[in-house]
PDB file of C-alpha atoms and ligand atoms in Angstrom:
ATOM      1  CA  MET A   1      -7.259   9.796 -14.860  1.00 96.00           C
ATOM      2  CA  PHE A   2      -5.269  12.357 -16.372  1.00 97.00           C
ATOM      3  CA  GLY A   3      -3.602  15.500 -14.604  1.00 97.00           C
ATOM      4  CA  LYS A   4      -4.993  14.124 -11.164  1.00 97.00           C
ATOM      5  CA  SER A   5      -3.668  13.847  -8.057  1.00 98.00           C
ATOM      6  CA  ILE A   6      -4.448   9.807  -6.778  1.00 98.00           C
ATOM      7  CA  ILE A   7      -4.625  11.015  -2.527  1.00 98.00           C
ATOM      8  CA  ASP A   8      -7.305   7.746  -1.614  1.00 97.00           C
ATOM      9  CA  LEU A   9      -8.673   5.532  -3.040  1.00 97.00           C
ATOM     10  CA  GLU A  10     -12.471   6.832  -1.262  1.00 94.00           C
ATOM     11  CA  ASN A  11     -12.816   8.474  -4.085  1.00 90.00           C
ATOM     12  CA  PHE A  12     -11.807   6.243  -6.978  1.00 97.00           C
ATOM     13  CA  SER A  13     -14.141   3.897  -8.604  1.00 97.00           C
ATOM     14  CA  PRO A  14     -14.255   0.727  -9.216  1.00 98.00           C
ATOM     15  CA  ASP A  15     -13.247   1.582 -13.471  1.00 98.00           C
ATOM     16  CA  GLU A  16     -10.901   3.623 -12.300  1.00 98.00           C
ATOM     17  CA  ILE A  17      -9.599   1.297  -9.814  1.00 98.00           C
ATOM     18  CA  ARG A  18     -10.608  -1.378 -12.680  1.00 98.00           C
ATOM     19  CA  LEU A  19      -7.926   0.977 -15.186  1.00 98.00           C
ATOM     20  CA  VAL A  20      -6.077   0.798 -12.891  1.00 98.00           C
ATOM     21  CA  LEU A  21      -5.529  -3.100 -12.312  1.00 98.00           C
ATOM     22  CA  ASP A  22      -5.550  -4.042 -16.488  1.00 98.00           C
ATOM     23  CA  THR A  23      -3.201  -0.661 -17.364  1.00 98.00           C
ATOM     24  CA  ALA A  24      -0.107  -2.570 -14.717  1.00 98.00           C
ATOM     25  CA  LYS A  25      -1.107  -6.099 -16.020  1.00 98.00           C
ATOM     26  CA  GLU A  26       0.883  -4.612 -19.555  1.00 97.00           C
ATOM     27  CA  MET A  27       3.428  -2.918 -17.359  1.00 98.00           C
ATOM     28  CA  LYS A  28       4.130  -5.951 -15.906  1.00 97.00           C
ATOM     29  CA  LYS A  29       4.979  -7.065 -19.679  1.00 97.00           C
ATOM     30  CA  ILE A  30       7.692  -3.892 -19.623  1.00 96.00           C
ATOM     31  CA  ILE A  31       9.104  -5.217 -16.700  1.00 96.00           C
ATOM     32  CA  ARG A  32       9.610  -9.114 -17.183  1.00 95.00           C
ATOM     33  CA  SER A  33      11.178  -7.798 -20.712  1.00 95.00           C
ATOM     34  CA  ASP A  34      15.580  -7.866 -21.512  1.00 95.00           C
ATOM     35  CA  VAL A  35      14.388  -3.287 -22.329  1.00 94.00           C
ATOM     36  CA  LYS A  36      12.816  -1.509 -19.160  1.00 95.00           C
ATOM     37  CA  LYS A  37      12.057   0.718 -21.305  1.00 95.00           C
ATOM     38  CA  LEU A  38       8.718   3.394 -23.114  1.00 96.00           C
ATOM     39  CA  PRO A  39       9.029   6.427 -24.617  1.00 97.00           C
ATOM     40  CA  ASN A  40       5.887   7.296 -22.551  1.00 97.00           C
ATOM     41  CA  LEU A  41       7.119   9.610 -19.828  1.00 98.00           C
ATOM     42  CA  ARG A  42       9.863  11.237 -21.825  1.00 97.00           C
ATOM     43  CA  GLY A  43      10.894  14.726 -21.112  1.00 97.00           C
ATOM     44  CA  LYS A  44       7.774  14.127 -17.346  1.00 98.00           C
ATOM     45  CA  ALA A  45      10.057  14.288 -14.473  1.00 98.00           C
ATOM     46  CA  ILE A  46       8.886  13.343 -11.616  1.00 98.00           C
ATOM     47  CA  ILE A  47      10.410  13.822  -7.757  1.00 98.00           C
ATOM     48  CA  ASN A  48      10.037  11.292  -5.155  1.00 97.00           C
ATOM     49  CA  LEU A  49      10.064  13.275  -1.202  1.00 97.00           C
ATOM     50  CA  PHE A  50      10.045  11.205   1.191  1.00 96.00           C
ATOM     51  CA  LEU A  51      10.781  12.477   4.739  1.00 94.00           C
ATOM     52  CA  GLU A  52       9.456   8.971   6.298  1.00 90.00           C
ATOM     53  CA  ALA A  53      11.561   5.850   5.593  1.00 85.00           C
ATOM     54  CA  SER A  54      11.029   3.735   2.784  1.00 90.00           C
ATOM     55  CA  THR A  55      12.719   1.196   0.853  1.00 90.00           C
ATOM     56  CA  ARG A  56       9.455  -0.840  -1.578  1.00 94.00           C
ATOM     57  CA  THR A  57       7.438   2.312  -2.251  1.00 96.00           C
ATOM     58  CA  ARG A  58      10.244   4.785  -3.142  1.00 96.00           C
ATOM     59  CA  THR A  59      12.635   2.043  -5.091  1.00 97.00           C
ATOM     60  CA  SER A  60      10.111   1.368  -6.711  1.00 98.00           C
ATOM     61  CA  PHE A  61       8.152   4.681  -7.845  1.00 98.00           C
ATOM     62  CA  GLU A  62      11.366   5.401  -9.245  1.00 98.00           C
ATOM     63  CA  LEU A  63      11.337   3.072 -10.684  1.00 98.00           C
ATOM     64  CA  ALA A  64       8.867   2.961 -12.192  1.00 98.00           C
ATOM     65  CA  GLY A  65       9.360   6.384 -13.774  1.00 98.00           C
ATOM     66  CA  LYS A  66      12.541   5.692 -15.257  1.00 98.00           C
ATOM     67  CA  TYR A  67      10.934   2.707 -16.943  1.00 98.00           C
ATOM     68  CA  LEU A  68       8.876   4.930 -18.641  1.00 98.00           C
ATOM     69  CA  GLY A  69      11.398   7.005 -19.527  1.00 98.00           C
ATOM     70  CA  ALA A  70      11.100   9.491 -16.867  1.00 98.00           C
ATOM     71  CA  ASP A  71      13.174  12.291 -15.498  1.00 98.00           C
ATOM     72  CA  VAL A  72      13.153  11.006 -11.504  1.00 98.00           C
ATOM     73  CA  VAL A  73      14.649  12.406  -8.697  1.00 97.00           C
ATOM     74  CA  SER A  74      14.920  11.364  -4.807  1.00 94.00           C
ATOM     75  CA  ILE A  75      14.302  13.142  -2.385  1.00 92.00           C
ATOM     76  CA  ASN A  76      15.012  11.719   1.731  1.00 85.00           C
ATOM     77  CA  ALA A  77      14.390  13.984   5.091  1.00 81.00           C
ATOM     78  CA  GLY A  78      17.216  13.012   6.531  1.00 80.00           C
ATOM     79  CA  THR A  79      19.199  14.728   3.399  1.00 77.00           C
ATOM     80  CA  SER A  80      16.580  17.680   2.991  1.00 78.00           C
ATOM     81  CA  SER A  81      16.007  20.979   3.944  1.00 80.00           C
ATOM     82  CA  ILE A  82      13.629  20.144   6.146  1.00 78.00           C
ATOM     83  CA  THR A  83      16.296  18.861   9.189  1.00 78.00           C
ATOM     84  CA  LYS A  84      16.941  23.189   8.606  1.00 80.00           C
ATOM     85  CA  GLY A  85      13.685  23.669   9.356  1.00 80.00           C
ATOM     86  CA  GLU A  86      12.282  24.441   6.553  1.00 86.00           C
ATOM     87  CA  SER A  87       8.507  23.630   6.388  1.00 91.00           C
ATOM     88  CA  LEU A  88       6.371  21.322   3.589  1.00 94.00           C
ATOM     89  CA  ARG A  89       4.733  23.836   1.934  1.00 96.00           C
ATOM     90  CA  ASP A  90       8.409  25.916   1.177  1.00 95.00           C
ATOM     91  CA  THR A  91       9.093  22.381   0.264  1.00 94.00           C
ATOM     92  CA  LEU A  92       6.990  21.405  -2.238  1.00 97.00           C
ATOM     93  CA  MET A  93       7.250  25.617  -3.604  1.00 97.00           C
ATOM     94  CA  THR A  94      10.562  24.775  -4.388  1.00 95.00           C
ATOM     95  CA  ILE A  95      10.323  22.046  -6.249  1.00 96.00           C
ATOM     96  CA  GLU A  96       7.290  22.567  -7.864  1.00 97.00           C
ATOM     97  CA  ALA A  97       9.771  25.425  -8.971  1.00 97.00           C
ATOM     98  CA  MET A  98      12.790  23.016 -11.048  1.00 96.00           C
ATOM     99  CA  GLY A  99       8.968  22.244 -13.214  1.00 96.00           C
ATOM    100  CA  VAL A 100       8.665  19.151 -11.693  1.00 98.00           C
ATOM    101  CA  ASP A 101       4.756  17.097 -13.209  1.00 98.00           C
ATOM    102  CA  ALA A 102       4.703  15.334 -10.675  1.00 98.00           C
ATOM    103  CA  ILE A 103       5.619  14.763  -6.847  1.00 98.00           C
ATOM    104  CA  VAL A 104       4.663  11.254  -4.913  1.00 98.00           C
ATOM    105  CA  ILE A 105       5.304  12.183  -1.449  1.00 98.00           C
ATOM    106  CA  ARG A 106       5.308   9.881   1.771  1.00 97.00           C
ATOM    107  CA  HIS A 107       4.822  12.218   4.822  1.00 96.00           C
ATOM    108  CA  LYS A 108       4.255  10.829   8.553  1.00 93.00           C
ATOM    109  CA  SER A 109       1.332  13.454   8.909  1.00 94.00           C
ATOM    110  CA  GLU A 110      -2.107  12.353   8.074  1.00 96.00           C
ATOM    111  CA  GLY A 111      -2.929  14.607   4.995  1.00 97.00           C
ATOM    112  CA  ALA A 112      -0.305  16.030   4.306  1.00 97.00           C
ATOM    113  CA  ALA A 113      -0.694  14.948   0.613  1.00 98.00           C
ATOM    114  CA  GLU A 114      -3.985  16.531   0.509  1.00 98.00           C
ATOM    115  CA  TYR A 115      -1.822  19.307   1.736  1.00 98.00           C
ATOM    116  CA  ALA A 116       0.459  19.206  -1.166  1.00 98.00           C
ATOM    117  CA  THR A 117      -3.179  19.560  -3.536  1.00 98.00           C
ATOM    118  CA  GLN A 118      -3.714  22.962  -2.309  1.00 98.00           C
ATOM    119  CA  VAL A 119      -0.641  24.615  -2.535  1.00 97.00           C
ATOM    120  CA  VAL A 120       1.288  23.191  -5.576  1.00 98.00           C
ATOM    121  CA  LYS A 121       0.320  23.013  -9.373  1.00 98.00           C
ATOM    122  CA  PRO A 122       2.111  19.526 -10.192  1.00 98.00           C
ATOM    123  CA  VAL A 123       0.023  15.968  -9.754  1.00 98.00           C
ATOM    124  CA  ILE A 124       0.929  14.308  -6.883  1.00 98.00           C
ATOM    125  CA  ILE A 125       0.904  11.420  -5.615  1.00 98.00           C
ATOM    126  CA  ASN A 126       0.951  10.424  -2.399  1.00 98.00           C
ATOM    127  CA  ALA A 127       3.034   7.157  -1.107  1.00 98.00           C
ATOM    128  CA  GLY A 128       1.862   7.279   2.441  1.00 97.00           C
ATOM    129  CA  ASP A 129       0.854  10.436   4.981  1.00 97.00           C
ATOM    130  CA  GLY A 130       0.421   9.010   8.121  1.00 94.00           C
ATOM    131  CA  ALA A 131      -1.767   6.735   9.508  1.00 92.00           C
ATOM    132  CA  HIS A 132      -4.515   7.926   6.052  1.00 95.00           C
ATOM    133  CA  ALA A 133      -3.734   6.254   3.403  1.00 97.00           C
ATOM    134  CA  HIS A 134      -1.581   4.318   1.281  1.00 98.00           C
ATOM    135  CA  PRO A 135      -3.335   3.688  -2.199  1.00 98.00           C
ATOM    136  CA  SER A 136      -0.338   1.816  -4.849  1.00 98.00           C
ATOM    137  CA  GLN A 137       0.082  -0.275  -1.688  1.00 98.00           C
ATOM    138  CA  ALA A 138      -3.443  -0.929  -1.751  1.00 98.00           C
ATOM    139  CA  LEU A 139      -3.760  -1.065  -5.765  1.00 98.00           C
ATOM    140  CA  LEU A 140      -0.947  -3.269  -5.947  1.00 98.00           C
ATOM    141  CA  ASP A 141      -2.887  -6.643  -2.608  1.00 98.00           C
ATOM    142  CA  LEU A 142      -5.648  -6.409  -5.455  1.00 98.00           C
ATOM    143  CA  PHE A 143      -3.662  -6.987  -8.684  1.00 98.00           C
ATOM    144  CA  THR A 144      -1.787  -9.132  -6.789  1.00 98.00           C
ATOM    145  CA  ILE A 145      -5.064 -11.100  -5.260  1.00 98.00           C
ATOM    146  CA  GLU A 146      -6.598 -11.006  -8.696  1.00 98.00           C
ATOM    147  CA  HIS A 147      -3.903 -11.884 -11.017  1.00 98.00           C
ATOM    148  CA  PHE A 148      -3.391 -15.038  -8.038  1.00 98.00           C
ATOM    149  CA  LYS A 149      -7.213 -15.430  -7.808  1.00 98.00           C
ATOM    150  CA  GLY A 150      -8.361 -14.475 -11.006  1.00 98.00           C
ATOM    151  CA  HIS A 151     -11.831 -12.188  -9.718  1.00 98.00           C
ATOM    152  CA  ILE A 152     -11.833 -10.207  -6.392  1.00 98.00           C
ATOM    153  CA  ASP A 153     -15.735 -10.108  -5.654  1.00 98.00           C
ATOM    154  CA  GLY A 154     -16.847 -12.432  -3.244  1.00 98.00           C
ATOM    155  CA  LEU A 155     -13.857 -13.230  -2.001  1.00 98.00           C
ATOM    156  CA  LYS A 156     -13.508 -13.293   2.276  1.00 98.00           C
ATOM    157  CA  VAL A 157     -10.388 -10.947   2.584  1.00 98.00           C
ATOM    158  CA  ALA A 158      -8.887 -11.269   6.256  1.00 98.00           C
ATOM    159  CA  ILE A 159      -7.328  -8.431   7.676  1.00 97.00           C
ATOM    160  CA  VAL A 160      -5.003  -8.864   9.866  1.00 96.00           C
ATOM    161  CA  GLY A 161      -2.343  -6.858  13.241  1.00 93.00           C
ATOM    162  CA  ASP A 162      -1.900  -2.913  13.839  1.00 89.00           C
ATOM    163  CA  ILE A 163      -5.556  -1.926  11.942  1.00 92.00           C
ATOM    164  CA  LEU A 164      -5.333   0.916  14.307  1.00 89.00           C
ATOM    165  CA  HIS A 165      -1.910   2.510  12.432  1.00 89.00           C
ATOM    166  CA  SER A 166      -2.103   0.782   9.442  1.00 94.00           C
ATOM    167  CA  ARG A 167      -2.708   3.131   6.727  1.00 96.00           C
ATOM    168  CA  VAL A 168      -2.425   0.000   4.664  1.00 97.00           C
ATOM    169  CA  ALA A 169      -5.433  -1.246   6.459  1.00 96.00           C
ATOM    170  CA  ARG A 170      -7.928   1.364   5.254  1.00 95.00           C
ATOM    171  CA  SER A 171      -7.163   1.826   1.918  1.00 97.00           C
ATOM    172  CA  ASP A 172      -7.480  -1.439   0.792  1.00 97.00           C
ATOM    173  CA  ILE A 173     -10.833  -1.742   3.028  1.00 96.00           C
ATOM    174  CA  TYR A 174     -11.744   1.150   0.149  1.00 96.00           C
ATOM    175  CA  GLY A 175     -10.254  -0.806  -2.553  1.00 97.00           C
ATOM    176  CA  LEU A 176     -11.482  -4.397  -1.942  1.00 98.00           C
ATOM    177  CA  THR A 177     -14.909  -3.397  -0.434  1.00 96.00           C
ATOM    178  CA  LYS A 178     -15.030  -0.675  -4.341  1.00 97.00           C
ATOM    179  CA  MET A 179     -14.166  -4.503  -5.713  1.00 98.00           C
ATOM    180  CA  GLY A 180     -16.712  -6.587  -4.601  1.00 97.00           C
ATOM    181  CA  ALA A 181     -15.069  -8.329  -1.701  1.00 98.00           C
ATOM    182  CA  GLU A 182     -15.375  -9.277   2.310  1.00 97.00           C
ATOM    183  CA  ILE A 183     -13.254  -7.877   4.406  1.00 96.00           C
ATOM    184  CA  HIS A 184     -12.413  -9.431   8.484  1.00 96.00           C
ATOM    185  CA  LEU A 185     -10.577  -7.802  10.384  1.00 95.00           C
ATOM    186  CA  ALA A 186      -8.907  -8.573  13.401  1.00 95.00           C
ATOM    187  CA  GLY A 187      -5.713  -7.601  15.771  1.00 92.00           C
ATOM    188  CA  PRO A 188      -5.666  -6.513  19.410  1.00 89.00           C
ATOM    189  CA  LYS A 189      -8.904  -4.471  20.598  1.00 87.00           C
ATOM    190  CA  THR A 190      -6.188  -1.204  21.823  1.00 86.00           C
ATOM    191  CA  LEU A 191      -5.362  -1.479  17.829  1.00 87.00           C
ATOM    192  CA  LEU A 192      -8.741  -1.567  16.366  1.00 88.00           C
ATOM    193  CA  PRO A 193     -10.442   0.649  15.607  1.00 79.00           C
ATOM    194  CA  ARG A 194     -12.951   1.855  18.617  1.00 71.00           C
ATOM    195  CA  PHE A 195     -15.718   3.158  16.391  1.00 65.00           C
ATOM    196  CA  PHE A 196     -16.017   0.964  13.007  1.00 71.00           C
ATOM    197  CA  ASN A 197     -18.847   0.859  10.826  1.00 77.00           C
ATOM    198  CA  PHE A 198     -18.094   0.166   7.405  1.00 85.00           C
ATOM    199  CA  ASP A 199     -20.571  -2.036   5.149  1.00 87.00           C
ATOM    200  CA  GLY A 200     -17.909  -5.043   4.574  1.00 91.00           C
ATOM    201  CA  VAL A 201     -15.865  -4.915   7.112  1.00 94.00           C
ATOM    202  CA  THR A 202     -16.791  -7.203   9.578  1.00 94.00           C
ATOM    203  CA  VAL A 203     -14.551  -6.048  12.564  1.00 93.00           C
ATOM    204  CA  HIS A 204     -12.812  -9.356  14.704  1.00 92.00           C
ATOM    205  CA  GLU A 205     -10.856 -10.299  18.639  1.00 84.00           C
ATOM    206  CA  ASN A 206     -10.937 -13.265  17.686  1.00 91.00           C
ATOM    207  CA  ILE A 207      -7.883 -13.382  14.762  1.00 94.00           C
ATOM    208  CA  GLU A 208      -9.411 -17.384  14.171  1.00 96.00           C
ATOM    209  CA  ASP A 209     -12.671 -16.226  13.791  1.00 96.00           C
ATOM    210  CA  ALA A 210     -11.465 -13.579  10.880  1.00 97.00           C
ATOM    211  CA  ILE A 211      -9.462 -16.627   9.499  1.00 97.00           C
ATOM    212  CA  LYS A 212     -11.163 -18.707   9.463  1.00 97.00           C
ATOM    213  CA  ASN A 213     -11.702 -19.923   5.562  1.00 98.00           C
ATOM    214  CA  ALA A 214     -10.335 -16.579   4.541  1.00 98.00           C
ATOM    215  CA  ASP A 215      -9.301 -17.414   0.575  1.00 98.00           C
ATOM    216  CA  VAL A 216      -6.633 -13.808   1.744  1.00 98.00           C
ATOM    217  CA  VAL A 217      -4.436 -13.264   5.010  1.00 98.00           C
ATOM    218  CA  ASN A 218      -2.892  -9.871   4.359  1.00 98.00           C
ATOM    219  CA  VAL A 219      -0.726  -9.508   7.327  1.00 98.00           C
ATOM    220  CA  LEU A 220      -0.191  -6.239   8.356  1.00 96.00           C
ATOM    221  CA  ARG A 221       3.726  -4.884  10.177  1.00 92.00           C
ATOM    222  CA  ILE A 222       3.191  -3.739  14.051  1.00 88.00           C
ATOM    223  CA  GLN A 223       3.777   0.058  13.287  1.00 82.00           C
ATOM    224  CA  LEU A 224       6.496   0.299  16.485  1.00 77.00           C
ATOM    225  CA  GLU A 225       7.186   3.684  15.339  1.00 75.00           C
ATOM    226  CA  ARG A 226       2.760   5.188  15.751  1.00 71.00           C
ATOM    227  CA  GLN A 227       2.574   2.948  19.002  1.00 69.00           C
ATOM    228  CA  GLN A 228       1.293   5.422  22.059  1.00 67.00           C
ATOM    229  CA  ALA A 229       1.835   3.952  25.766  1.00 64.00           C
ATOM    230  CA  GLY A 230       0.191   0.657  26.105  1.00 69.00           C
ATOM    231  CA  LEU A 231      -1.114  -0.078  23.039  1.00 69.00           C
ATOM    232  CA  PHE A 232       0.808  -3.160  22.012  1.00 72.00           C
ATOM    233  CA  PRO A 233       0.702  -6.125  24.753  1.00 72.00           C
ATOM    234  CA  SER A 234       4.281  -7.955  25.041  1.00 82.00           C
ATOM    235  CA  PRO A 235       6.239  -9.338  22.153  1.00 84.00           C
ATOM    236  CA  ARG A 236       6.074 -13.233  23.100  1.00 88.00           C
ATOM    237  CA  GLU A 237       2.423 -12.456  23.562  1.00 88.00           C
ATOM    238  CA  TYR A 238       1.354 -10.604  20.340  1.00 89.00           C
ATOM    239  CA  ALA A 239       3.172 -13.340  18.725  1.00 91.00           C
ATOM    240  CA  ARG A 240       1.084 -16.680  20.421  1.00 92.00           C
ATOM    241  CA  VAL A 241      -2.506 -14.708  20.510  1.00 92.00           C
ATOM    242  CA  TYR A 242      -1.928 -13.102  16.867  1.00 93.00           C
ATOM    243  CA  GLY A 243       0.932 -14.152  15.164  1.00 95.00           C
ATOM    244  CA  ILE A 244       0.336 -15.907  11.549  1.00 97.00           C
ATOM    245  CA  ASN A 245       2.186 -19.075  11.280  1.00 96.00           C
ATOM    246  CA  ASP A 246       1.671 -22.874  10.404  1.00 97.00           C
ATOM    247  CA  GLU A 247      -1.237 -23.713  11.846  1.00 96.00           C
ATOM    248  CA  ARG A 248      -3.026 -20.243  12.702  1.00 97.00           C
ATOM    249  CA  LEU A 249      -2.897 -20.290   9.074  1.00 97.00           C
ATOM    250  CA  LYS A 250      -5.066 -24.402   8.171  1.00 97.00           C
ATOM    251  CA  LEU A 251      -8.054 -22.307   9.308  1.00 98.00           C
ATOM    252  CA  ALA A 252      -7.859 -20.729   6.344  1.00 98.00           C
ATOM    253  CA  LYS A 253      -9.274 -22.111   2.808  1.00 98.00           C
ATOM    254  CA  ASP A 254      -6.924 -24.813   1.115  1.00 98.00           C
ATOM    255  CA  ASP A 255      -5.540 -22.038  -1.670  1.00 98.00           C
ATOM    256  CA  VAL A 256      -5.229 -19.502   0.996  1.00 98.00           C
ATOM    257  CA  LEU A 257      -3.077 -16.425   0.020  1.00 98.00           C
ATOM    258  CA  VAL A 258      -0.998 -14.424   1.930  1.00 98.00           C
ATOM    259  CA  LEU A 259      -0.198 -11.048   1.675  1.00 98.00           C
ATOM    260  CA  HIS A 260       2.546  -8.800   4.254  1.00 98.00           C
ATOM    261  CA  PRO A 261       3.146  -5.119   2.698  1.00 97.00           C
ATOM    262  CA  GLY A 262       6.817  -5.179   4.012  1.00 94.00           C
ATOM    263  CA  PRO A 263       9.051  -4.453   6.195  1.00 94.00           C
ATOM    264  CA  GLN A 264       8.356  -7.372   8.732  1.00 95.00           C
ATOM    265  CA  ASN A 265       8.685  -8.787  12.041  1.00 92.00           C
ATOM    266  CA  LYS A 266       9.227 -11.191  11.500  1.00 91.00           C
ATOM    267  CA  GLY A 267       8.155 -14.105  14.720  1.00 92.00           C
ATOM    268  CA  LEU A 268       6.069 -10.793  15.069  1.00 92.00           C
ATOM    269  CA  GLU A 269       3.289 -10.814  13.762  1.00 94.00           C
ATOM    270  CA  ILE A 270       4.322 -13.488  10.927  1.00 97.00           C
ATOM    271  CA  SER A 271       6.777 -16.881  11.001  1.00 97.00           C
ATOM    272  CA  ASN A 272       9.566 -17.224   8.720  1.00 96.00           C
ATOM    273  CA  ALA A 273       7.958 -20.852   7.268  1.00 97.00           C
ATOM    274  CA  VAL A 274       5.254 -18.113   6.274  1.00 98.00           C
ATOM    275  CA  THR A 275       6.814 -16.009   4.937  1.00 98.00           C
ATOM    276  CA  TYR A 276       8.680 -18.414   3.015  1.00 97.00           C
ATOM    277  CA  GLY A 277       6.233 -21.238   2.624  1.00 98.00           C
ATOM    278  CA  GLU A 278       3.685 -22.118  -0.366  1.00 98.00           C
ATOM    279  CA  HIS A 279       1.013 -19.586   0.533  1.00 98.00           C
ATOM    280  CA  SER A 280       3.037 -16.856  -0.120  1.00 98.00           C
ATOM    281  CA  ALA A 281       2.732 -13.779  -2.354  1.00 98.00           C
ATOM    282  CA  ILE A 282       4.591 -11.188  -0.284  1.00 98.00           C
ATOM    283  CA  HIS A 283       7.361 -11.592  -3.105  1.00 96.00           C
ATOM    284  CA  GLU A 284       5.662 -11.730  -5.985  1.00 97.00           C
ATOM    285  CA  GLN A 285       3.748  -8.142  -4.609  1.00 98.00           C
ATOM    286  CA  VAL A 286       6.955  -6.204  -4.600  1.00 97.00           C
ATOM    287  CA  GLN A 287       7.318  -6.572  -7.913  1.00 95.00           C
ATOM    288  CA  ASN A 288       3.560  -6.245  -9.289  1.00 98.00           C
ATOM    289  CA  GLY A 289       4.283  -2.457  -6.676  1.00 98.00           C
ATOM    290  CA  VAL A 290       6.361  -1.488  -9.419  1.00 98.00           C
ATOM    291  CA  ALA A 291       3.926  -2.111 -12.548  1.00 98.00           C
ATOM    292  CA  ILE A 292       1.278   0.114 -10.373  1.00 98.00           C
ATOM    293  CA  ARG A 293       3.178   2.315 -10.237  1.00 98.00           C
ATOM    294  CA  MET A 294       4.445   2.229 -13.612  1.00 98.00           C
ATOM    295  CA  ALA A 295       0.297   2.643 -14.736  1.00 98.00           C
ATOM    296  CA  LEU A 296      -0.454   5.285 -11.938  1.00 98.00           C
ATOM    297  CA  LEU A 297       2.248   7.418 -13.337  1.00 98.00           C
ATOM    298  CA  ASP A 298       1.330   6.399 -17.164  1.00 98.00           C
ATOM    299  CA  LEU A 299      -2.436   7.573 -16.579  1.00 98.00           C
ATOM    300  CA  THR A 300      -1.739  10.500 -14.917  1.00 98.00           C
ATOM    301  CA  LEU A 301       0.608  12.190 -16.698  1.00 98.00           C
ATOM    302  CA  ASN A 302       0.613  11.344 -20.313  1.00 97.00           C
ATOM    303  CA  SER A 303      -1.509  13.326 -21.471  1.00 91.00           C
ATOM    304  CA  GLY A 304      -1.930   9.942 -24.133  1.00 86.00           C
ATOM    305  CA  ALA A 305      -3.227   7.975 -21.498  1.00 78.00           C
ATOM    306  CA  LYS A 306      -7.193   7.562 -20.088  1.00 66.00           C
TER     307      LYS A 306
HETATM  308  C1  NCD B 401       3.979  -0.196   4.603  1.00 80.39           C
HETATM  309  C2  NCD B 401       3.981   1.816   4.732  1.00 80.39           C
HETATM  310  O1  NCD B 401       5.047   1.992   4.612  1.00 80.39           O
HETATM  311  O2  NCD B 401       2.470   2.063   5.046  1.00 80.39           O
HETATM  312  N1  NCD B 401       5.447  -0.160   3.748  1.00 80.39           N
HETATM  313  C3  NCD B 401       4.614  -0.666   2.043  1.00 80.39           C
HETATM  314  O3  NCD B 401       4.636   0.864   2.155  1.00 80.39           O
HETATM  315  N2  NCD B 401       5.078  -1.502   1.892  1.00 80.39           N
HETATM  316  C4  NCD B 401       3.214  -0.072   5.893  1.00 80.39           C
HETATM  317  C5  NCD B 401       4.221  -0.800   6.582  1.00 80.39           C
HETATM  318  O4  NCD B 401       5.036   0.133   6.684  1.00 80.39           O
HETATM  319  O5  NCD B 401       3.620  -1.582   7.271  1.00 80.39           O
END
């Protein structure tokens, strides 16, 4: 994977996904050790260009680069010259001129990461482009599922909520189906994709059908910032009909695993009790996110890796 830009899992082979998951397993040992430092990316420079809000993804890419010995600088929308009207192209070219090896980019527009690969040479890693893709999130979801379940193939995974605006759902669908899981999507009709035909994926309007006997329930955040008028029922209605609470979770398997990419709208798509309950792996997902991002940076930037 050396030199490869990471735009989505659509063009990842199952072998490449396997390689990332196995590498992340090794990286997780580093995160848990006393001295969190490897020399793998010493002398490399990484820019985190985050033009949309982020806590987990930005911080974990930053720490991942630092744990591997790279120099990492984060640029945020509010404090960059984008606020002065500088174009994305000029921003990317300015960063490139500083001699960086990789740009991790988050942007509100679908296609922004792909566009970056066309205008500059460093490795581009997509940290979320509009409603399109979020490959590192999907990989950390796969990693977390495999960690708790021992395997991914044959599992019934329900993805519930705002599917229409979710780059996490889209990348999860590619990653999970490639690794042999069966996916059930559910949410209000207005928040489901209108035309959807994907092998291994079933779409339900009724959330109970989707989570019945599920091994994993991935609860998505309602993307309040991406809603258009009329798509979203009232919060109370949403929580009542689609919210994941202990009662609804009883329909899933006894050992169901609950995921949420964060940030959570508590009491809307997920209850407090579920977030902090015995089935939740939400906290573990965050640590796994650092391991996955270390794996991606190492595999794409370290010529000694595969
Ligand atoms: C997700 C994102 O930004 O797409 N969050 C994240 O990366 N942890 C999901 C979301 O914002 O709902």
